[in-house]
Amino acid sequence: MTETLTAQRGPPPADSDNATTDDLSKLLRRADATQERMEEMELLTTDASGLELLDWRDESRQAHAREAVENPDNTATTLDRAHLHRDVYESGGSRGEYLEEWNHDELQALCEDLARVTGDETYLRMFSADVTLAELGAD
C-alpha cells in the first residue's frame, strides 16, 4: 500500500497518476520534514525506479506515527499527526483528544494538501472541510 512517486526530469505526462517530486517537496515543507528525515522514519525509499512513499495505511507507518505522537518528547511532525488522525478516523476512534492538543489549522492545511496531491477526499472529510478536490486544484 504505497504511493509511487517517480523521479523524473520535468513534469509527468498529463495522464500520469504519479505525483511529482515537486509535489513531494511542497508536502515536505508543509509537514516540517526533510527527505532525509522521511527516510529515517521509513516513509520514503529510493531505488533505480524512483521514489516510493509509504502512506498512512502501512502498518510500520501507523506504528511510527502513534509512537511519535505519544512520545513524551513530542517528536511528531505534522505529517505524523495527519497519518495518525487518518488511521483513527478510518477505525472509527475518537479524534477529539488529539485535535484539542494539536494545531488544528496547520493539520487541516496539510490534510488539504494531501487530498489535493493524492486525490483522496477522505483527508477533507476528516475535518468536514467545506472545500472540494476540484476547488483545491486536485490533479
C-alpha positions as semicolon CSV with decimal commas, in nm:
position;residue;x (nm);y (nm);z (nm)
1;M;0,000;0,000;0,000
2;T;0,227;0,266;-0,125
3;E;0,209;0,569;-0,341
4;T;0,482;0,573;-0,603
5;L;0,646;0,900;-0,686
6;T;0,852;0,864;-0,999
7;A;1,168;1,071;-1,006
8;Q;1,152;1,243;-1,343
9;R;1,311;1,531;-1,523
10;G;1,032;1,776;-1,587
11;P;0,659;1,737;-1,526
12;P;0,489;1,399;-1,561
13;P;0,262;1,328;-1,859
14;A;-0,084;1,480;-1,823
15;D;-0,243;1,136;-1,779
16;S;0,005;1,029;-1,511
17;D;-0,131;0,915;-1,174
18;N;0,209;0,971;-1,012
19;A;0,276;1,276;-0,803
20;T;0,580;1,479;-0,900
21;T;0,890;1,532;-0,693
22;D;0,781;1,898;-0,677
23;D;0,458;1,786;-0,508
24;L;0,668;1,585;-0,263
25;S;0,889;1,885;-0,188
26;K;0,584;2,104;-0,116
27;L;0,438;1,843;0,117
28;L;0,770;1,803;0,297
29;R;0,792;2,177;0,360
30;R;0,433;2,189;0,486
31;A;0,493;1,884;0,708
32;D;0,812;2,030;0,853
33;A;1,003;1,724;0,731
34;T;1,301;1,666;0,505
35;Q;1,360;1,385;0,259
36;E;1,638;1,259;0,486
37;R;1,403;1,265;0,785
38;M;1,137;1,078;0,587
39;E;1,391;0,809;0,502
40;E;1,485;0,782;0,872
41;M;1,115;0,746;0,954
42;E;1,090;0,474;0,688
43;L;0,835;0,680;0,498
44;L;1,036;0,708;0,182
45;T;1,262;0,473;-0,007
46;T;1,455;0,538;-0,323
47;D;1,581;0,299;-0,585
48;A;1,658;0,299;-0,956
49;S;1,288;0,321;-1,046
50;G;1,226;0,635;-0,838
51;L;1,080;0,723;-0,502
52;E;0,839;0,509;-0,306
53;L;0,636;0,687;-0,041
54;L;0,460;0,480;0,223
55;D;0,117;0,610;0,309
56;W;-0,091;0,609;0,626
57;R;-0,215;0,250;0,563
58;D;0,129;0,093;0,605
59;E;0,150;-0,079;0,945
60;S;0,505;0,039;1,014
61;R;0,396;0,394;0,928
62;Q;0,100;0,369;1,167
63;A;0,325;0,241;1,444
64;H;0,579;0,519;1,389
65;A;0,310;0,792;1,385
66;R;0,147;0,663;1,703
67;E;0,484;0,630;1,880
68;A;0,592;0,980;1,775
69;V;0,264;1,136;1,889
70;E;0,260;0,953;2,221
71;N;0,630;1,016;2,290
72;P;0,670;1,247;2,592
73;D;0,939;1,436;2,399
74;N;0,674;1,506;2,131
75;T;0,883;1,421;1,828
76;A;0,580;1,407;1,598
77;T;0,572;1,606;1,276
78;T;0,250;1,743;1,130
79;L;0,264;1,455;0,882
80;D;0,280;1,206;1,172
81;R;-0,028;1,371;1,321
82;A;-0,211;1,367;0,986
83;H;-0,141;0,997;0,936
84;L;-0,243;0,907;1,292
85;H;-0,556;1,122;1,256
86;R;-0,640;0,934;0,934
87;D;-0,583;0,594;1,099
88;V;-0,806;0,685;1,396
89;Y;-1,069;0,832;1,159
90;E;-1,075;0,516;0,947
91;S;-1,105;0,290;1,252
92;G;-1,394;0,498;1,392
93;G;-1,199;0,603;1,700
94;S;-1,232;0,927;1,892
95;R;-1,020;1,204;1,745
96;G;-1,126;1,484;1,979
97;E;-0,848;1,442;2,233
98;Y;-0,583;1,465;1,962
99;L;-0,738;1,763;1,790
100;E;-0,755;1,957;2,116
101;E;-0,380;1,918;2,162
102;W;-0,271;1,988;1,804
103;N;-0,256;2,298;1,587
104;H;-0,584;2,238;1,406
105;D;-0,524;2,494;1,129
106;E;-0,179;2,356;1,044
107;L;-0,306;1,997;1,043
108;Q;-0,608;2,083;0,829
109;A;-0,390;2,272;0,579
110;L;-0,161;1,971;0,543
111;C;-0,459;1,737;0,502
112;E;-0,596;1,964;0,229
113;D;-0,258;1,939;0,054
114;L;-0,261;1,560;0,094
115;A;-0,612;1,547;-0,052
116;R;-0,507;1,760;-0,348
117;V;-0,194;1,559;-0,424
118;T;-0,343;1,212;-0,366
119;G;-0,695;1,282;-0,493
120;D;-0,827;1,127;-0,170
121;E;-1,126;1,322;-0,036
122;T;-1,113;1,140;0,297
123;Y;-0,849;1,390;0,409
124;L;-1,116;1,660;0,362
125;R;-1,397;1,464;0,529
126;M;-1,182;1,416;0,841
127;F;-1,230;1,788;0,909
128;S;-1,571;1,829;0,746
129;A;-1,391;2,072;0,517
130;D;-1,614;2,297;0,311
131;V;-1,399;2,256;0,001
132;T;-1,385;2,003;-0,282
133;L;-1,090;1,845;-0,457
134;A;-1,175;2,046;-0,768
135;E;-1,160;2,370;-0,569
136;L;-0,820;2,266;-0,434
137;G;-0,695;2,212;-0,787
138;A;-0,651;1,836;-0,748
139;D;-0,478;1,662;-1,031
